[in-house]
Amino acid sequence: MVGSKTIICAPSNLGLRPEEGGREPGTWEAPLVLLSEGLQAVIQATDVEWLPRPAYRFDPEENTRIRNGHAIRSYSLDLAHLVQARLSDGKFPVVIGGDCSILLGCLAGARASGRVGLLHIDGHSDYFHPGNYDVQSRLGTVAGMDLALATGRGEKLLTEWPGIDGPLVQDDDVTQMGEREALSPDYAQHYGDIRNTAINRIIVQEMLREGMLATAKRVAAWASRGDLSRYWLHLDVDVLAEAVMPAVDSPGEPGLDFEQVAQLVSLLIRHIPVIGVDITIYDPDKDPDRRYAKAIVACLGNARG
């Protein structure tokens, strides 16, 4: 069971490429929209804290091949400070993004108190790194690299952190759930090298076939194999099927439905020592009537530990 919840709003879009027409991605608006739909009351959070919206750059920066790389490092350190403080207060942080780059700050904050594992629920493995794509051909976007960076693969700018030895999380302390492209012929050409790591993987096709209860039991059995007693949970709402959640950066099929996400998160929090959670990638610009915001809030309200 989780303790007293506190919401940390991280309105960042730094980890995404620009939208068509040169517009900034709209994920930075998600915390305000979700709060306006009653998120705080629904999850019974005691308070809400905000980080400021960071400035988005369209042009490359010096000394990095990662889009907004320097700003992401700075923002991650600010977020880490807040997460660390709330964990020290005995709170359960619920960090609302924003794009998936906020995972780095969440893990850095959690790691300040020792080793932490990661439950990575995402429709993509987010495992791009210099070993599987040409860094000179395009700028890297952290929302597609967060798991690689968290496990120590990539530029030192986003893999080395003050007071932390080694990566934010070790490969064998990670379970990735929800990858939808693993059966595609092109998967190996992208970041299929994740198969050669100790990262525990359950693709979305397995989850749909086995059901959420069986999936959660598998993950709980994996989590109980050693002495690790602290896990962070990352929920990218693009793990939802495009049919029910198109308001994300990279929607797709197959995916989960809202009931399945709520059930899965509830079971994981109930049976694994989860210390905090982040929710990412909802884009209000793609949801003008807020129907998907309402659905996300209801889903999180049903995802009780």
PDB file of N, CA and C in Angstrom, residues 45-131:
ATOM      1  N   ALA A  45      -4.463  13.180  -3.411  1.00  0.00           N
ATOM      2  CA  ALA A  45      -3.145  13.738  -3.110  1.00  0.00           C
ATOM      3  C   ALA A  45      -3.284  14.895  -2.128  1.00  0.00           C
ATOM      4  N   THR A  46      -2.359  14.984  -1.196  1.00  0.00           N
ATOM      5  CA  THR A  46      -2.451  16.009  -0.159  1.00  0.00           C
ATOM      6  C   THR A  46      -2.086  17.392  -0.669  1.00  0.00           C
ATOM      7  N   ASP A  47      -1.168  17.462  -1.628  1.00  0.00           N
ATOM      8  CA  ASP A  47      -0.735  18.772  -2.116  1.00  0.00           C
ATOM      9  C   ASP A  47      -0.180  18.647  -3.532  1.00  0.00           C
ATOM     10  N   VAL A  48       0.084  19.808  -4.122  1.00  0.00           N
ATOM     11  CA  VAL A  48       0.584  19.891  -5.493  1.00  0.00           C
ATOM     12  C   VAL A  48       1.751  20.865  -5.524  1.00  0.00           C
ATOM     13  N   GLU A  49       2.850  20.445  -6.133  1.00  0.00           N
ATOM     14  CA  GLU A  49       4.008  21.311  -6.328  1.00  0.00           C
ATOM     15  C   GLU A  49       4.308  21.406  -7.820  1.00  0.00           C
ATOM     16  N   TRP A  50       4.915  22.519  -8.198  1.00  0.00           N
ATOM     17  CA  TRP A  50       5.191  22.765  -9.608  1.00  0.00           C
ATOM     18  C   TRP A  50       6.660  23.073  -9.847  1.00  0.00           C
ATOM     19  N   LEU A  51       7.206  22.470 -10.883  1.00  0.00           N
ATOM     20  CA  LEU A  51       8.414  22.980 -11.500  1.00  0.00           C
ATOM     21  C   LEU A  51       7.992  23.921 -12.622  1.00  0.00           C
ATOM     22  N   PRO A  52       8.803  24.928 -12.932  1.00  0.00           N
ATOM     23  CA  PRO A  52       8.437  25.817 -14.040  1.00  0.00           C
ATOM     24  C   PRO A  52       8.558  25.111 -15.384  1.00  0.00           C
ATOM     25  N   ARG A  53       7.847  25.637 -16.362  1.00  0.00           N
ATOM     26  CA  ARG A  53       7.971  25.125 -17.723  1.00  0.00           C
ATOM     27  C   ARG A  53       9.332  25.526 -18.276  1.00  0.00           C
ATOM     28  N   PRO A  54      10.123  24.581 -18.789  1.00  0.00           N
ATOM     29  CA  PRO A  54      11.429  24.931 -19.349  1.00  0.00           C
ATOM     30  C   PRO A  54      11.305  25.466 -20.771  1.00  0.00           C
ATOM     31  N   ALA A  55      12.301  26.211 -21.196  1.00  0.00           N
ATOM     32  CA  ALA A  55      12.319  26.766 -22.550  1.00  0.00           C
ATOM     33  C   ALA A  55      12.753  25.700 -23.552  1.00  0.00           C
ATOM     34  N   TYR A  56      11.986  25.550 -24.610  1.00  0.00           N
ATOM     35  CA  TYR A  56      12.239  24.556 -25.655  1.00  0.00           C
ATOM     36  C   TYR A  56      13.088  25.183 -26.754  1.00  0.00           C
ATOM     37  N   ARG A  57      14.137  24.473 -27.181  1.00  0.00           N
ATOM     38  CA  ARG A  57      14.988  24.949 -28.266  1.00  0.00           C
ATOM     39  C   ARG A  57      14.786  24.079 -29.502  1.00  0.00           C
ATOM     40  N   PHE A  58      14.682  24.740 -30.643  1.00  0.00           N
ATOM     41  CA  PHE A  58      14.529  24.015 -31.900  1.00  0.00           C
ATOM     42  C   PHE A  58      15.878  23.709 -32.550  1.00  0.00           C
ATOM     43  N   ASP A  59      16.897  24.472 -32.205  1.00  0.00           N
ATOM     44  CA  ASP A  59      18.194  24.347 -32.858  1.00  0.00           C
ATOM     45  C   ASP A  59      19.130  23.457 -32.047  1.00  0.00           C
ATOM     46  N   PRO A  60      20.125  22.844 -32.707  1.00  0.00           N
ATOM     47  CA  PRO A  60      21.105  22.028 -31.987  1.00  0.00           C
ATOM     48  C   PRO A  60      21.917  22.884 -31.014  1.00  0.00           C
ATOM     49  N   GLU A  61      22.444  22.228 -29.984  1.00  0.00           N
ATOM     50  CA  GLU A  61      23.280  22.897 -28.999  1.00  0.00           C
ATOM     51  C   GLU A  61      24.719  22.418 -29.134  1.00  0.00           C
ATOM     52  N   GLU A  62      25.637  23.188 -28.595  1.00  0.00           N
ATOM     53  CA  GLU A  62      27.037  22.783 -28.595  1.00  0.00           C
ATOM     54  C   GLU A  62      27.258  21.648 -27.602  1.00  0.00           C
ATOM     55  N   ASN A  63      28.180  20.762 -27.950  1.00  0.00           N
ATOM     56  CA  ASN A  63      28.665  19.705 -27.057  1.00  0.00           C
ATOM     57  C   ASN A  63      27.611  18.652 -26.711  1.00  0.00           C
ATOM     58  N   THR A  64      26.594  18.525 -27.534  1.00  0.00           N
ATOM     59  CA  THR A  64      25.628  17.437 -27.355  1.00  0.00           C
ATOM     60  C   THR A  64      24.910  17.181 -28.670  1.00  0.00           C
ATOM     61  N   ARG A  65      24.583  15.907 -28.899  1.00  0.00           N
ATOM     62  CA  ARG A  65      23.763  15.543 -30.051  1.00  0.00           C
ATOM     63  C   ARG A  65      22.367  15.130 -29.594  1.00  0.00           C
ATOM     64  N   ILE A  66      21.974  15.633 -28.434  1.00  0.00           N
ATOM     65  CA  ILE A  66      20.648  15.374 -27.893  1.00  0.00           C
ATOM     66  C   ILE A  66      19.856  16.677 -27.898  1.00  0.00           C
ATOM     67  N   ARG A  67      18.662  16.643 -28.435  1.00  0.00           N
ATOM     68  CA  ARG A  67      17.816  17.830 -28.471  1.00  0.00           C
ATOM     69  C   ARG A  67      17.531  18.308 -27.044  1.00  0.00           C
ATOM     70  N   ASN A  68      17.809  19.590 -26.806  1.00  0.00           N
ATOM     71  CA  ASN A  68      17.581  20.195 -25.485  1.00  0.00           C
ATOM     72  C   ASN A  68      18.363  19.493 -24.369  1.00  0.00           C
ATOM     73  N   GLY A  69      19.495  18.897 -24.729  1.00  0.00           N
ATOM     74  CA  GLY A  69      20.239  18.074 -23.773  1.00  0.00           C
ATOM     75  C   GLY A  69      20.632  18.801 -22.502  1.00  0.00           C
ATOM     76  N   HIS A  70      21.160  20.019 -22.628  1.00  0.00           N
ATOM     77  CA  HIS A  70      21.607  20.755 -21.440  1.00  0.00           C
ATOM     78  C   HIS A  70      20.423  21.147 -20.566  1.00  0.00           C
ATOM     79  N   ALA A  71      19.331  21.545 -21.189  1.00  0.00           N
ATOM     80  CA  ALA A  71      18.143  21.911 -20.413  1.00  0.00           C
ATOM     81  C   ALA A  71      17.551  20.685 -19.717  1.00  0.00           C
ATOM     82  N   ILE A  72      17.609  19.532 -20.373  1.00  0.00           N
ATOM     83  CA  ILE A  72      17.092  18.312 -19.744  1.00  0.00           C
ATOM     84  C   ILE A  72      17.916  17.957 -18.517  1.00  0.00           C
ATOM     85  N   ARG A  73      19.222  18.121 -18.602  1.00  0.00           N
ATOM     86  CA  ARG A  73      20.045  17.837 -17.414  1.00  0.00           C
ATOM     87  C   ARG A  73      19.669  18.767 -16.265  1.00  0.00           C
ATOM     88  N   SER A  74      19.580  20.053 -16.553  1.00  0.00           N
ATOM     89  CA  SER A  74      19.235  21.017 -15.508  1.00  0.00           C
ATOM     90  C   SER A  74      17.864  20.723 -14.913  1.00  0.00           C
ATOM     91  N   TYR A  75      16.899  20.441 -15.774  1.00  0.00           N
ATOM     92  CA  TYR A  75      15.534  20.161 -15.311  1.00  0.00           C
ATOM     93  C   TYR A  75      15.499  18.875 -14.495  1.00  0.00           C
ATOM     94  N   SER A  76      16.262  17.878 -14.930  1.00  0.00           N
ATOM     95  CA  SER A  76      16.305  16.609 -14.208  1.00  0.00           C
ATOM     96  C   SER A  76      16.860  16.795 -12.803  1.00  0.00           C
ATOM     97  N   LEU A  77      17.870  17.636 -12.669  1.00  0.00           N
ATOM     98  CA  LEU A  77      18.441  17.885 -11.341  1.00  0.00           C
ATOM     99  C   LEU A  77      17.441  18.599 -10.440  1.00  0.00           C
ATOM    100  N   ASP A  78      16.696  19.543 -11.001  1.00  0.00           N
ATOM    101  CA  ASP A  78      15.662  20.228 -10.204  1.00  0.00           C
ATOM    102  C   ASP A  78      14.566  19.251  -9.773  1.00  0.00           C
ATOM    103  N   LEU A  79      14.152  18.401 -10.698  1.00  0.00           N
ATOM    104  CA  LEU A  79      13.122  17.419 -10.377  1.00  0.00           C
ATOM    105  C   LEU A  79      13.639  16.405  -9.358  1.00  0.00           C
ATOM    106  N   ALA A  80      14.886  15.995  -9.515  1.00  0.00           N
ATOM    107  CA  ALA A  80      15.475  15.047  -8.568  1.00  0.00           C
ATOM    108  C   ALA A  80      15.449  15.599  -7.150  1.00  0.00           C
ATOM    109  N   HIS A  81      15.746  16.877  -7.013  1.00  0.00           N
ATOM    110  CA  HIS A  81      15.729  17.509  -5.686  1.00  0.00           C
ATOM    111  C   HIS A  81      14.343  17.407  -5.053  1.00  0.00           C
ATOM    112  N   LEU A  82      13.302  17.683  -5.839  1.00  0.00           N
ATOM    113  CA  LEU A  82      11.938  17.610  -5.317  1.00  0.00           C
ATOM    114  C   LEU A  82      11.544  16.173  -4.966  1.00  0.00           C
ATOM    115  N   VAL A  83      11.857  15.240  -5.850  1.00  0.00           N
ATOM    116  CA  VAL A  83      11.506  13.843  -5.598  1.00  0.00           C
ATOM    117  C   VAL A  83      12.223  13.332  -4.353  1.00  0.00           C
ATOM    118  N   GLN A  84      13.514  13.629  -4.254  1.00  0.00           N
ATOM    119  CA  GLN A  84      14.273  13.207  -3.077  1.00  0.00           C
ATOM    120  C   GLN A  84      13.669  13.771  -1.797  1.00  0.00           C
ATOM    121  N   ALA A  85      13.305  15.051  -1.826  1.00  0.00           N
ATOM    122  CA  ALA A  85      12.748  15.694  -0.633  1.00  0.00           C
ATOM    123  C   ALA A  85      11.432  15.053  -0.221  1.00  0.00           C
ATOM    124  N   ARG A  86      10.566  14.770  -1.182  1.00  0.00           N
ATOM    125  CA  ARG A  86       9.272  14.191  -0.833  1.00  0.00           C
ATOM    126  C   ARG A  86       9.413  12.749  -0.349  1.00  0.00           C
ATOM    127  N   LEU A  87      10.327  12.007  -0.935  1.00  0.00           N
ATOM    128  CA  LEU A  87      10.578  10.658  -0.433  1.00  0.00           C
ATOM    129  C   LEU A  87      11.118  10.706   0.993  1.00  0.00           C
ATOM    130  N   SER A  88      11.993  11.660   1.264  1.00  0.00           N
ATOM    131  CA  SER A  88      12.529  11.818   2.620  1.00  0.00           C
ATOM    132  C   SER A  88      11.440  12.186   3.613  1.00  0.00           C
ATOM    133  N   ASP A  89      10.400  12.868   3.123  1.00  0.00           N
ATOM    134  CA  ASP A  89       9.258  13.227   3.977  1.00  0.00           C
ATOM    135  C   ASP A  89       8.300  12.054   4.196  1.00  0.00           C
ATOM    136  N   GLY A  90       8.588  10.915   3.576  1.00  0.00           N
ATOM    137  CA  GLY A  90       7.698   9.765   3.689  1.00  0.00           C
ATOM    138  C   GLY A  90       6.512   9.813   2.751  1.00  0.00           C
ATOM    139  N   LYS A  91       6.581  10.668   1.742  1.00  0.00           N
ATOM    140  CA  LYS A  91       5.490  10.816   0.776  1.00  0.00           C
ATOM    141  C   LYS A  91       5.656   9.835  -0.396  1.00  0.00           C
ATOM    142  N   PHE A  92       4.573   9.684  -1.143  1.00  0.00           N
ATOM    143  CA  PHE A  92       4.568   8.903  -2.375  1.00  0.00           C
ATOM    144  C   PHE A  92       4.421   9.894  -3.527  1.00  0.00           C
ATOM    145  N   PRO A  93       5.522  10.241  -4.218  1.00  0.00           N
ATOM    146  CA  PRO A  93       5.426  11.236  -5.294  1.00  0.00           C
ATOM    147  C   PRO A  93       4.698  10.689  -6.521  1.00  0.00           C
ATOM    148  N   VAL A  94       3.782  11.493  -7.028  1.00  0.00           N
ATOM    149  CA  VAL A  94       3.117  11.225  -8.302  1.00  0.00           C
ATOM    150  C   VAL A  94       3.531  12.364  -9.225  1.00  0.00           C
ATOM    151  N   VAL A  95       4.454  12.084 -10.128  1.00  0.00           N
ATOM    152  CA  VAL A  95       5.039  13.118 -10.978  1.00  0.00           C
ATOM    153  C   VAL A  95       4.292  13.132 -12.305  1.00  0.00           C
ATOM    154  N   ILE A  96       3.715  14.274 -12.634  1.00  0.00           N
ATOM    155  CA  ILE A  96       2.901  14.404 -13.840  1.00  0.00           C
ATOM    156  C   ILE A  96       3.673  15.172 -14.899  1.00  0.00           C
ATOM    157  N   GLY A  97       4.010  14.475 -16.015  1.00  0.00           N
ATOM    158  CA  GLY A  97       4.635  15.150 -17.127  1.00  0.00           C
ATOM    159  C   GLY A  97       3.584  15.620 -18.118  1.00  0.00           C
ATOM    160  N   GLY A  98       4.041  16.251 -19.191  1.00  0.00           N
ATOM    161  CA  GLY A  98       5.437  16.154 -19.549  1.00  0.00           C
ATOM    162  C   GLY A  98       5.740  14.892 -20.347  1.00  0.00           C
ATOM    163  N   ASP A  99       6.918  14.939 -20.980  1.00  0.00           N
ATOM    164  CA  ASP A  99       7.357  13.804 -21.775  1.00  0.00           C
ATOM    165  C   ASP A  99       8.235  12.883 -20.934  1.00  0.00           C
ATOM    166  N   CYS A 100       8.691  11.795 -21.561  1.00  0.00           N
ATOM    167  CA  CYS A 100       9.384  10.736 -20.825  1.00  0.00           C
ATOM    168  C   CYS A 100      10.764  11.137 -20.317  1.00  0.00           C
ATOM    169  N   SER A 101      11.285  12.272 -20.742  1.00  0.00           N
ATOM    170  CA  SER A 101      12.580  12.701 -20.212  1.00  0.00           C
ATOM    171  C   SER A 101      12.526  12.943 -18.712  1.00  0.00           C
ATOM    172  N   ILE A 102      11.334  13.167 -18.157  1.00  0.00           N
ATOM    173  CA  ILE A 102      11.237  13.408 -16.716  1.00  0.00           C
ATOM    174  C   ILE A 102      11.597  12.168 -15.912  1.00  0.00           C
ATOM    175  N   LEU A 103      11.609  10.998 -16.538  1.00  0.00           N
ATOM    176  CA  LEU A 103      11.986   9.783 -15.812  1.00  0.00           C
ATOM    177  C   LEU A 103      13.382   9.905 -15.220  1.00  0.00           C
ATOM    178  N   LEU A 104      14.291  10.581 -15.917  1.00  0.00           N
ATOM    179  CA  LEU A 104      15.667  10.692 -15.428  1.00  0.00           C
ATOM    180  C   LEU A 104      15.717  11.422 -14.093  1.00  0.00           C
ATOM    181  N   GLY A 105      14.995  12.518 -13.969  1.00  0.00           N
ATOM    182  CA  GLY A 105      14.965  13.252 -12.711  1.00  0.00           C
ATOM    183  C   GLY A 105      14.312  12.458 -11.597  1.00  0.00           C
ATOM    184  N   CYS A 106      13.265  11.723 -11.942  1.00  0.00           N
ATOM    185  CA  CYS A 106      12.592  10.889 -10.936  1.00  0.00           C
ATOM    186  C   CYS A 106      13.548   9.841 -10.384  1.00  0.00           C
ATOM    187  N   LEU A 107      14.261   9.161 -11.272  1.00  0.00           N
ATOM    188  CA  LEU A 107      15.182   8.123 -10.829  1.00  0.00           C
ATOM    189  C   LEU A 107      16.366   8.710 -10.074  1.00  0.00           C
ATOM    190  N   ALA A 108      16.862   9.860 -10.524  1.00  0.00           N
ATOM    191  CA  ALA A 108      17.975  10.488  -9.811  1.00  0.00           C
ATOM    192  C   ALA A 108      17.563  10.861  -8.392  1.00  0.00           C
ATOM    193  N   GLY A 109      16.343  11.344  -8.229  1.00  0.00           N
ATOM    194  CA  GLY A 109      15.848  11.661  -6.897  1.00  0.00           C
ATOM    195  C   GLY A 109      15.696  10.426  -6.035  1.00  0.00           C
ATOM    196  N   ALA A 110      15.195   9.352  -6.623  1.00  0.00           N
ATOM    197  CA  ALA A 110      15.028   8.102  -5.877  1.00  0.00           C
ATOM    198  C   ALA A 110      16.371   7.482  -5.518  1.00  0.00           C
ATOM    199  N   ARG A 111      17.347   7.599  -6.431  1.00  0.00           N
ATOM    200  CA  ARG A 111      18.665   6.994  -6.211  1.00  0.00           C
ATOM    201  C   ARG A 111      19.453   7.689  -5.110  1.00  0.00           C
ATOM    202  N   ALA A 112      19.068   8.889  -4.751  1.00  0.00           N
ATOM    203  CA  ALA A 112      19.779   9.593  -3.683  1.00  0.00           C
ATOM    204  C   ALA A 112      19.708   8.831  -2.369  1.00  0.00           C
ATOM    205  N   SER A 113      18.713   7.965  -2.237  1.00  0.00           N
ATOM    206  CA  SER A 113      18.549   7.169  -1.016  1.00  0.00           C
ATOM    207  C   SER A 113      18.956   5.717  -1.213  1.00  0.00           C
ATOM    208  N   GLY A 114      19.600   5.412  -2.331  1.00  0.00           N
ATOM    209  CA  GLY A 114      20.065   4.051  -2.553  1.00  0.00           C
ATOM    210  C   GLY A 114      19.538   3.445  -3.832  1.00  0.00           C
ATOM    211  N   ARG A 115      19.885   2.206  -4.028  1.00  0.00           N
ATOM    212  CA  ARG A 115      19.527   1.461  -5.234  1.00  0.00           C
ATOM    213  C   ARG A 115      18.007   1.433  -5.422  1.00  0.00           C
ATOM    214  N   VAL A 116      17.592   1.535  -6.670  1.00  0.00           N
ATOM    215  CA  VAL A 116      16.166   1.517  -6.991  1.00  0.00           C
ATOM    216  C   VAL A 116      15.958   0.712  -8.269  1.00  0.00           C
ATOM    217  N   GLY A 117      14.830   0.026  -8.343  1.00  0.00           N
ATOM    218  CA  GLY A 117      14.454  -0.679  -9.558  1.00  0.00           C
ATOM    219  C   GLY A 117      13.446   0.128 -10.351  1.00  0.00           C
ATOM    220  N   LEU A 118      13.135  -0.341 -11.555  1.00  0.00           N
ATOM    221  CA  LEU A 118      12.244   0.403 -12.446  1.00  0.00           C
ATOM    222  C   LEU A 118      11.226  -0.531 -13.088  1.00  0.00           C
ATOM    223  N   LEU A 119       9.964  -0.178 -12.949  1.00  0.00           N
ATOM    224  CA  LEU A 119       8.870  -0.819 -13.678  1.00  0.00           C
ATOM    225  C   LEU A 119       8.478   0.141 -14.791  1.00  0.00           C
ATOM    226  N   HIS A 120       8.833  -0.178 -16.017  1.00  0.00           N
ATOM    227  CA  HIS A 120       8.741   0.725 -17.167  1.00  0.00           C
ATOM    228  C   HIS A 120       7.573   0.273 -18.043  1.00  0.00           C
ATOM    229  N   ILE A 121       6.426   0.934 -17.885  1.00  0.00           N
ATOM    230  CA  ILE A 121       5.225   0.596 -18.658  1.00  0.00           C
ATOM    231  C   ILE A 121       5.112   1.601 -19.795  1.00  0.00           C
ATOM    232  N   ASP A 122       5.300   1.138 -21.014  1.00  0.00           N
ATOM    233  CA  ASP A 122       5.441   2.055 -22.144  1.00  0.00           C
ATOM    234  C   ASP A 122       5.194   1.268 -23.418  1.00  0.00           C
ATOM    235  N   GLY A 123       4.509   1.868 -24.374  1.00  0.00           N
ATOM    236  CA  GLY A 123       4.293   1.219 -25.653  1.00  0.00           C
ATOM    237  C   GLY A 123       5.546   1.078 -26.485  1.00  0.00           C
ATOM    238  N   HIS A 124       6.628   1.714 -26.033  1.00  0.00           N
ATOM    239  CA  HIS A 124       7.931   1.619 -26.689  1.00  0.00           C
ATOM    240  C   HIS A 124       8.993   1.403 -25.612  1.00  0.00           C
ATOM    241  N   SER A 125      10.066   0.716 -25.978  1.00  0.00           N
ATOM    242  CA  SER A 125      11.127   0.467 -24.999  1.00  0.00           C
ATOM    243  C   SER A 125      11.986   1.693 -24.739  1.00  0.00           C
ATOM    244  N   ASP A 126      11.912   2.698 -25.608  1.00  0.00           N
ATOM    245  CA  ASP A 126      12.670   3.949 -25.421  1.00  0.00           C
ATOM    246  C   ASP A 126      14.149   3.650 -25.200  1.00  0.00           C
ATOM    247  N   TYR A 127      14.716   2.892 -26.135  1.00  0.00           N
ATOM    248  CA  TYR A 127      16.050   2.344 -25.932  1.00  0.00           C
ATOM    249  C   TYR A 127      17.044   2.783 -27.010  1.00  0.00           C
ATOM    250  N   PHE A 128      16.783   3.898 -27.680  1.00  0.00           N
ATOM    251  CA  PHE A 128      17.769   4.408 -28.624  1.00  0.00           C
ATOM    252  C   PHE A 128      18.996   4.908 -27.871  1.00  0.00           C
ATOM    253  N   HIS A 129      20.167   4.588 -28.412  1.00  0.00           N
ATOM    254  CA  HIS A 129      21.436   5.034 -27.824  1.00  0.00           C
ATOM    255  C   HIS A 129      22.489   5.018 -28.930  1.00  0.00           C
ATOM    256  N   PRO A 130      23.670   5.591 -28.704  1.00  0.00           N
ATOM    257  CA  PRO A 130      24.659   5.687 -29.781  1.00  0.00           C
ATOM    258  C   PRO A 130      25.087   4.348 -30.367  1.00  0.00           C
ATOM    259  N   GLY A 131      24.807   3.259 -29.692  1.00  0.00           N
ATOM    260  CA  GLY A 131      25.162   1.953 -30.222  1.00  0.00           C
ATOM    261  C   GLY A 131      24.177   1.399 -31.226  1.00  0.00           C
TER     262      GLY A 131
END
